[in-house]
CSV table of C-alpha atoms in Angstrom, one decimal:
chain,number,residue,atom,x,y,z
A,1189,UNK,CA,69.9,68.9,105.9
A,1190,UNK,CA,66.3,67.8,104.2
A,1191,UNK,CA,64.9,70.0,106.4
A,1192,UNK,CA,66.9,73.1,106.1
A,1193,UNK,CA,66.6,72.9,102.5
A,1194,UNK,CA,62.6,72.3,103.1
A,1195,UNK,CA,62.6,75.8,105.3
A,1196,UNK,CA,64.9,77.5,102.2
A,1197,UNK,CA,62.4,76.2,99.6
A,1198,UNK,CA,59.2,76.8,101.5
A,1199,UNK,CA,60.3,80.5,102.1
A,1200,UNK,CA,61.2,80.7,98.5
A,1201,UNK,CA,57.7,79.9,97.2
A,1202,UNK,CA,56.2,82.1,99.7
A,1203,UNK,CA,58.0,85.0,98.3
A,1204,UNK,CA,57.5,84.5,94.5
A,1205,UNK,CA,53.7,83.3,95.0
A,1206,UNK,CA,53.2,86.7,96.7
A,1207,UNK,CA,52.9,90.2,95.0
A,1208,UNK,CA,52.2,89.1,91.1
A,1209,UNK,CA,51.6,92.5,90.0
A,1210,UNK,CA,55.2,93.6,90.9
A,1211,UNK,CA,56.7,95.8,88.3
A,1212,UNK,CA,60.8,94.5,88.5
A,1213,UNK,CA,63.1,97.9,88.8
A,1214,UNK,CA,65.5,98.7,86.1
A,1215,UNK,CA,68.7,97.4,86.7
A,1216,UNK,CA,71.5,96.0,84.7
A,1217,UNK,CA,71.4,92.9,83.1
A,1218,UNK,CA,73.5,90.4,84.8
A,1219,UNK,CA,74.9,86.9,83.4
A,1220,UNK,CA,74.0,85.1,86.6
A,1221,UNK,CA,76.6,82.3,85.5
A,1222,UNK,CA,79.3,85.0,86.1
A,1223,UNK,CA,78.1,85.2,89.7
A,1224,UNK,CA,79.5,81.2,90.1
A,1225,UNK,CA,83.2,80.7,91.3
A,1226,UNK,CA,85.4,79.1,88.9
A,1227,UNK,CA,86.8,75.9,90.6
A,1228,UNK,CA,83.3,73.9,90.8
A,1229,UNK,CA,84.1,70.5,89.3
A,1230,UNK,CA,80.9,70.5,87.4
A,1231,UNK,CA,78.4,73.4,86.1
A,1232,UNK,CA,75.3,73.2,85.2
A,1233,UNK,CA,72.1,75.3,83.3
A,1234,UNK,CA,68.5,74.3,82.9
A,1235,UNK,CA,66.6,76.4,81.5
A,1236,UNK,CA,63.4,75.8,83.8
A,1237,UNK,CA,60.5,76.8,81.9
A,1238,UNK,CA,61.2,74.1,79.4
A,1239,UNK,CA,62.0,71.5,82.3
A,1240,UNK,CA,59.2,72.4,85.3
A,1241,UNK,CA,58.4,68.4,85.3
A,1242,UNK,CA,61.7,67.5,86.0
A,1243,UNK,CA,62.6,70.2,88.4
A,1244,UNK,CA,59.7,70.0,90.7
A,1245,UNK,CA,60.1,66.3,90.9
A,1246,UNK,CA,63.4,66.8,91.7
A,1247,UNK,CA,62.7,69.4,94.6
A,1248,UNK,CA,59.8,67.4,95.8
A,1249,UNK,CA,61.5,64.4,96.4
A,1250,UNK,CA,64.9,66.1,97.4
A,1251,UNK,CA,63.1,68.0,100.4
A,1252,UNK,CA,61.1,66.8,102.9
A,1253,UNK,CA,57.9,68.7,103.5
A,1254,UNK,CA,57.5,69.9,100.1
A,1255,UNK,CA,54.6,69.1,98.2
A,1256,UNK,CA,55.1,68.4,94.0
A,1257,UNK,CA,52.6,71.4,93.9
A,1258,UNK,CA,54.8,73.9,96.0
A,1259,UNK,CA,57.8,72.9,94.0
A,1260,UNK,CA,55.5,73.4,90.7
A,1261,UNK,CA,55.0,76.8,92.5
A,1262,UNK,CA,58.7,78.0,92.6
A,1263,UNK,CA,60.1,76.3,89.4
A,1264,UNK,CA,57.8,78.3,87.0
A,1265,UNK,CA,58.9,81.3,88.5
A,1266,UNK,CA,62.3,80.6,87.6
A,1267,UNK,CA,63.4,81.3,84.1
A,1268,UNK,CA,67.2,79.5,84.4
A,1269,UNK,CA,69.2,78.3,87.2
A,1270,UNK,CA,73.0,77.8,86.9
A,1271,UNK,CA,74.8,75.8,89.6
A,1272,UNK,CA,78.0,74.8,90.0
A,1273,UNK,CA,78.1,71.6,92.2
A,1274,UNK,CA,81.6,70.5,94.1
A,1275,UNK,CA,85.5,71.5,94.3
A,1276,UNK,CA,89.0,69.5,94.7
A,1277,UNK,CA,88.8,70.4,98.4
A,1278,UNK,CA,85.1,70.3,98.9
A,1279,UNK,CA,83.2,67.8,96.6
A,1280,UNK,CA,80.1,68.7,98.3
A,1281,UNK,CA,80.0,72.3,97.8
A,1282,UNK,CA,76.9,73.8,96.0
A,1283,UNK,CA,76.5,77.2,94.4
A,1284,UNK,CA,73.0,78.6,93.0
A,1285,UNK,CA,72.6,81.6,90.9
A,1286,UNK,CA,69.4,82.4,89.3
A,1287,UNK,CA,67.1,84.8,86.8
A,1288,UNK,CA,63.5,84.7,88.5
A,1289,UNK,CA,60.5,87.0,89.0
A,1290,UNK,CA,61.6,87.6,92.9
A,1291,UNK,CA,59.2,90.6,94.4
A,1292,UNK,CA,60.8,91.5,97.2
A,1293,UNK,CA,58.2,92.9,99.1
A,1294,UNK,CA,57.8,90.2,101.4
A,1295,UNK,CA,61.1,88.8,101.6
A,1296,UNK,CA,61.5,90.6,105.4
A,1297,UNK,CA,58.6,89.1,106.3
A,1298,UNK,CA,59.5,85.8,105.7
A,1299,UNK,CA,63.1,85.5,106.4
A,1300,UNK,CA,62.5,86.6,109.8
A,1301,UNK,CA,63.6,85.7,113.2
A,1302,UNK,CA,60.1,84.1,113.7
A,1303,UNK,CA,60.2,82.0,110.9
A,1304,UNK,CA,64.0,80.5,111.6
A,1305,UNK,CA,66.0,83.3,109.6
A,1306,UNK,CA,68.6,85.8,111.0
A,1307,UNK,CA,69.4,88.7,109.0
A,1308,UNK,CA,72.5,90.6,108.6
A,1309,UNK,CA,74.3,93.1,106.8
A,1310,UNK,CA,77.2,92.0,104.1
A,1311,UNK,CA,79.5,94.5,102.8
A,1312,UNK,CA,80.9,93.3,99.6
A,1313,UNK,CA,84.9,93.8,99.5
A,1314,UNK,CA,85.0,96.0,96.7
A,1315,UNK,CA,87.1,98.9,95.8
A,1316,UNK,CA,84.0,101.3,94.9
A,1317,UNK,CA,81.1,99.3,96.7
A,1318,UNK,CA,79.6,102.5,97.7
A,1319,UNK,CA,79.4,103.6,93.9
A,1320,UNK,CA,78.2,100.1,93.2
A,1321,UNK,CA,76.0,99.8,96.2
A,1322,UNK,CA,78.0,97.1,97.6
A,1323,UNK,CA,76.0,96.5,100.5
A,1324,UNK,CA,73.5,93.2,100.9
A,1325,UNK,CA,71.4,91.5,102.8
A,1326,UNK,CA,71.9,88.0,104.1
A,1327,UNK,CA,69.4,85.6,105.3
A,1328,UNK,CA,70.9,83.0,107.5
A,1329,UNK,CA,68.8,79.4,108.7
A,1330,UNK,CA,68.9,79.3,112.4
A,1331,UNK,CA,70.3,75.9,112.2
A,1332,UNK,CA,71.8,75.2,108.9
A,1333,UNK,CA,74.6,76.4,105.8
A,1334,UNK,CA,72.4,77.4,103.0
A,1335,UNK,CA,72.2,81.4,102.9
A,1336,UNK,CA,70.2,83.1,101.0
A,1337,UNK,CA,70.6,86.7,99.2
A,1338,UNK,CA,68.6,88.8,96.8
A,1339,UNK,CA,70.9,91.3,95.6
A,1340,UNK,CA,68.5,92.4,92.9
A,1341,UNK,CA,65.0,91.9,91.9
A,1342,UNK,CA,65.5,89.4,89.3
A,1343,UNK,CA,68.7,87.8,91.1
A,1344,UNK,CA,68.8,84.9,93.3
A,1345,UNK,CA,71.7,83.3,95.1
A,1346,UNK,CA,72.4,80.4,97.5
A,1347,UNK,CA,75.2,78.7,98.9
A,1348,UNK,CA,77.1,77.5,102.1
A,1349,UNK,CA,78.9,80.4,102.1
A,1350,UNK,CA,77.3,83.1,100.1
A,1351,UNK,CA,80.0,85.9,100.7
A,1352,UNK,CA,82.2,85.2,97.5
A,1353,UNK,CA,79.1,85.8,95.0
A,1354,UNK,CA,77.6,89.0,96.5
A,1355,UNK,CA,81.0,89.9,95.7
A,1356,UNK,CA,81.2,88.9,92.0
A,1357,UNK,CA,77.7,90.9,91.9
A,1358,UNK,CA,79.1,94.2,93.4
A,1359,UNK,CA,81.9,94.2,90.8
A,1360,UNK,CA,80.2,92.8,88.0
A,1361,UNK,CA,81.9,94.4,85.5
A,1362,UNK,CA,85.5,92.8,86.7
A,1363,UNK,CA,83.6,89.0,86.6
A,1364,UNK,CA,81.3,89.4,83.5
A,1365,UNK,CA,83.9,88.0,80.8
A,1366,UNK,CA,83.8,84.4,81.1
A,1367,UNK,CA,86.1,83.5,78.3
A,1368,UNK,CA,88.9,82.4,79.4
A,1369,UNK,CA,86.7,79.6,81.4
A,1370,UNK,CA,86.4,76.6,79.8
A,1371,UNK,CA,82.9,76.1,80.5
A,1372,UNK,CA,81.0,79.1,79.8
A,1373,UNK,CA,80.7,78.8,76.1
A,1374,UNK,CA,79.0,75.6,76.3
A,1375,UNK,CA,76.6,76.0,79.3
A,1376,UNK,CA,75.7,79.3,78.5
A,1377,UNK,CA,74.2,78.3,74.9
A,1378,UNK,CA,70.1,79.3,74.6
A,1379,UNK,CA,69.2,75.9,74.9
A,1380,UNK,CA,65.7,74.1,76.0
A,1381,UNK,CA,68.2,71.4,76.5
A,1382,UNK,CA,69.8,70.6,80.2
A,1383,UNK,CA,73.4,72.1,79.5
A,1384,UNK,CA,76.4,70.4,81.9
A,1385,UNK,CA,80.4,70.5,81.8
A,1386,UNK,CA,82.8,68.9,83.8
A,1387,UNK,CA,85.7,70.6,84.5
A,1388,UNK,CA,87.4,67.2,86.2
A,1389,UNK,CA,86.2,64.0,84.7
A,1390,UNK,CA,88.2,61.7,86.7
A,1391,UNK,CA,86.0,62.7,89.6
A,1392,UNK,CA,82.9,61.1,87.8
A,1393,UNK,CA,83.9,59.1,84.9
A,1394,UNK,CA,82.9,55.8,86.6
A,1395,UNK,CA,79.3,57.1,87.2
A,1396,UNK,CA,78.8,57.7,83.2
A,1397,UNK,CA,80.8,54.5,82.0
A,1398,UNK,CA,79.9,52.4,84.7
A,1399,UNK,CA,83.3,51.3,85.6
A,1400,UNK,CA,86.9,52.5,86.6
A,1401,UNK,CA,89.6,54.1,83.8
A,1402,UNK,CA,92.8,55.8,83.8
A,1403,UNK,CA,92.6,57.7,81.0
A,1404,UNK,CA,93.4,61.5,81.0
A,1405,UNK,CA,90.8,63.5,80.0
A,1406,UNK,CA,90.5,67.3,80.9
A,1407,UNK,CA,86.3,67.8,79.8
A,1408,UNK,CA,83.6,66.1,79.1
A,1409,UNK,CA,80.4,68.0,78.4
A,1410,UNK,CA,77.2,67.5,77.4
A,1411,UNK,CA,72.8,67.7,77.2
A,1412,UNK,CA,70.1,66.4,78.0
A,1413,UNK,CA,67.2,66.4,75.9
A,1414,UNK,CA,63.2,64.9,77.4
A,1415,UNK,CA,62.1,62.5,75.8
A,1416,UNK,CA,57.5,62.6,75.7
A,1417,UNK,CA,55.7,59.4,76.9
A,1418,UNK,CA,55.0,57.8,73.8
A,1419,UNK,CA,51.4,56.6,74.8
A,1420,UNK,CA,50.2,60.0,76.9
A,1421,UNK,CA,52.9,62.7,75.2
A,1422,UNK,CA,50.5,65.6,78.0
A,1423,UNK,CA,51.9,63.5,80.7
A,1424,UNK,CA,55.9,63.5,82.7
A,1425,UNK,CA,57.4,60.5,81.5
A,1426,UNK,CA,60.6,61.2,83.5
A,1427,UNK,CA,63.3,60.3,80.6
A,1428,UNK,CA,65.6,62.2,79.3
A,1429,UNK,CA,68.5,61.2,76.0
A,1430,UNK,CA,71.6,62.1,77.3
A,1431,UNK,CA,74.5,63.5,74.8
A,1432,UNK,CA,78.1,63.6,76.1
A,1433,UNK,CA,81.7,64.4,75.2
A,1434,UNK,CA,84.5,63.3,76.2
A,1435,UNK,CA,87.8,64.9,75.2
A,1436,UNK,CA,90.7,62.7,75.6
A,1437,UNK,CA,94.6,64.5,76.0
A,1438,UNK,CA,96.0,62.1,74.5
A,1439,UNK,CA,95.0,60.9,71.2
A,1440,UNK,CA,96.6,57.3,71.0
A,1441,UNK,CA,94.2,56.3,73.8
A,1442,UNK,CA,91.1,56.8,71.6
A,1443,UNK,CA,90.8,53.7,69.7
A,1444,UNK,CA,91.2,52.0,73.3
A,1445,UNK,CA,88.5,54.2,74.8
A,1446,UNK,CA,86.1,53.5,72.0
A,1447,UNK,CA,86.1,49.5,73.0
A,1448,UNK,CA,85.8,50.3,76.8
A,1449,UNK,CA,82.8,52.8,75.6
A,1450,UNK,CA,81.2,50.1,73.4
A,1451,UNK,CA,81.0,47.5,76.1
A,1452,UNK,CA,79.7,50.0,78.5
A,1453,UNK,CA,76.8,51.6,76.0
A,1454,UNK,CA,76.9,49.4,73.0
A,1455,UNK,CA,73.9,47.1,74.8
A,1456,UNK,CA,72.1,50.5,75.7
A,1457,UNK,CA,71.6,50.9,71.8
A,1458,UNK,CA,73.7,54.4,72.0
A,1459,UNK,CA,75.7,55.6,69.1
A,1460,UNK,CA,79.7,56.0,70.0
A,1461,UNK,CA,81.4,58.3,67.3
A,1462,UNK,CA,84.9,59.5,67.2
A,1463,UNK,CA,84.4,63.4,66.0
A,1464,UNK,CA,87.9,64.3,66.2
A,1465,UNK,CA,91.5,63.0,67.3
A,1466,UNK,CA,90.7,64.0,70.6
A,1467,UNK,CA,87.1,63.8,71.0
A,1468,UNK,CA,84.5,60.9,71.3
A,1469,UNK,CA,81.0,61.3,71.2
A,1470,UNK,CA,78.3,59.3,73.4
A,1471,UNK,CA,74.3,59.8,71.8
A,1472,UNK,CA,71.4,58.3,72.1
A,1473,UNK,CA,71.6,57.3,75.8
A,1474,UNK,CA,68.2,57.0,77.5
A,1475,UNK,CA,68.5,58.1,81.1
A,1476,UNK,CA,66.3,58.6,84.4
A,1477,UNK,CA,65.0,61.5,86.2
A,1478,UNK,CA,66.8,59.3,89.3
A,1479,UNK,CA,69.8,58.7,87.6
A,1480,UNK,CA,70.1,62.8,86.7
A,1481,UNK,CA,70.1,63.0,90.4
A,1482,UNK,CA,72.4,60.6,90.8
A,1483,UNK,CA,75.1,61.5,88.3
A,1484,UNK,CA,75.4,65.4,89.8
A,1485,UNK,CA,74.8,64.8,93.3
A,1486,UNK,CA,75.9,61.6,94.8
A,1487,UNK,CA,79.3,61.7,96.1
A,1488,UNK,CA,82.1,61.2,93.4
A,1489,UNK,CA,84.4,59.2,95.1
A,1490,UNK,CA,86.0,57.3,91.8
A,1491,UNK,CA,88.7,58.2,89.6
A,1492,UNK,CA,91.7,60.5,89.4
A,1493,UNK,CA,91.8,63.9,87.6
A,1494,UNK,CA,94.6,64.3,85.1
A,1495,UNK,CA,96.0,67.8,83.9
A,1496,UNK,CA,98.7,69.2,81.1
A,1497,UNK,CA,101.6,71.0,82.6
A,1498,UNK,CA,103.8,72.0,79.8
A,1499,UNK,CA,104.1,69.1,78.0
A,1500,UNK,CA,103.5,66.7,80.9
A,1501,UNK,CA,99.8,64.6,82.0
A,1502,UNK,CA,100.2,64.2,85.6
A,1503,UNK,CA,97.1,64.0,88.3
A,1504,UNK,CA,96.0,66.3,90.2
């Protein structure tokens, strides 16, 4: 898998360190977060030109054969990147959807046969994709999942199966309002912060508290902010202050939730603050560039995911 994503990155930089001068096309503007299915259990926006450190370490230690200057390469071409990272069904599902300075002039040239690519022709299932020019072109790996897609100059997607967002693109207009999602007013905010929201916290509770609970929740949301080396504020100092929120459905649980949150962060010198009946804030928590990694992406094999059905909390 490192090295699929390796030959997905490396063909990335390739394309958007060529051709500087490009003059992007006019096109229409596109929300890229309205590209995302919306059943991922957690979504989330960085807004990369105010997080290059952070994102190039990631990628460079994420993929094998990538150097921290390659990665530097791709992330300051990227202006934001919106993901949405796991389902019920499939926890390790990953969807990518990005605004970037893509020239496509060499994009044939480097997903090509010769360089592990096979291209094909994706007809978006549309009712007007000839009026919307519902036809795309997919990059496939030789020997992996992640596909690749351009559908405009300043629009780049990835995922497993890439399909259902070419889709969302060729009908825009039937995808663009996002608000009857729960998510989109918070991780769509013009932030320089990391933006995240989880749609099912009982999936990944335990990795922010550090142990098991059974209390329903339905969101907890939240930011991270970086936080400059004191002693050489020029230089990555790889820490971040997280903020998050968890909203309880049931309010009598608060008070109880409040001591099982102080034991868990009251050591870590975090503020715990009860901003509602239903809501109790977490500030103030210093947190690693490895531990970022580890909160999204490992495996969320703890807790159960409670919903409201009429007047009911049952799990799902």
């Amino acid at each position: 898998m490192r090295k699929r994503s390796a030959l997905l990155l490396a063909a990335l930089i390739f394309i958007l360190a060529s051709c500087k001068t490009t003059s992007p096309a006019v096109e229409e503007q596109v929300n890229v977060l309205a590209l995302l299915e919306q059943d991922s259990s957690i979504y989330v926006r960085i807004p990369v030109s105010s997080h290059v450190d952070l994102t190039s370490a990631v990628l460079s230690s994420a993929f094998d054969g990538v150097s921290k200057k390659d990665a530097r390469s791709f992330a300051q071409r990227v202006s934001e990147l919106y993901a949405g990272i796991g389902t019920v069904e499939d926890r390790s599902r990953i969807q990518v959807a990005s605004s970037a300075s893509i020239p496509q002039v060499a994009v044939g040239t480097v997903f090509s046969k010769k360089h592990g690519w096979s291209k094909r022709t994706y007809n978006a299932k549309t009712t007007d994709a000839v009026e919307k020019n519902g036809s795309f072109t997919v990059y496939d790996p030789s020997a992996g999942e992640l596909s690749v897609s351009f559908p405009s100059p300043s629009v780049f997607v990835s995922a497993a199966k890439v399909e259902p967002l070419l889709n969302r693109y060729a009908e825009y207009s039937d995808y663009a309002d996002l608000s009857a999602t729960s998510y989109s007013s918070w991780v769509s905010q013009q932030s320089s912060d990391i933006l995240f929201y989880i749609t099912r916290p009982g999936q990944y509770l335990r990795n922010l508290i550090g142990q098991s609970v059974s209390i329903g929740t339905d969101a907890i949301y939240g930011s991270l902010s970086y936080i400059p080396s004191k002693k050489n504020p020029d230089s990555y100092s790889g820490l971040y202050s997280m903020m998050f929120r968890i909203h309880l459905l049931d309010k009598r649980a608060a008070a109880a939730f409040r001591s099982v949150l102080s034991l868990s962060f009251g050591m870590m010198g975090a503020k715990i603050t009860q901003t509602d009946d239903f809501t109790i804030e977490i500030s103030d928590v210093e947190i690693t560039q490895k531990q970022i990694e580890d909160l999204f992406m490992r495996d969320p094999v703890t807790g159960k995911h409670f919903k409201v059905v009429g007047d009911k909390i049952i799990k799902e």
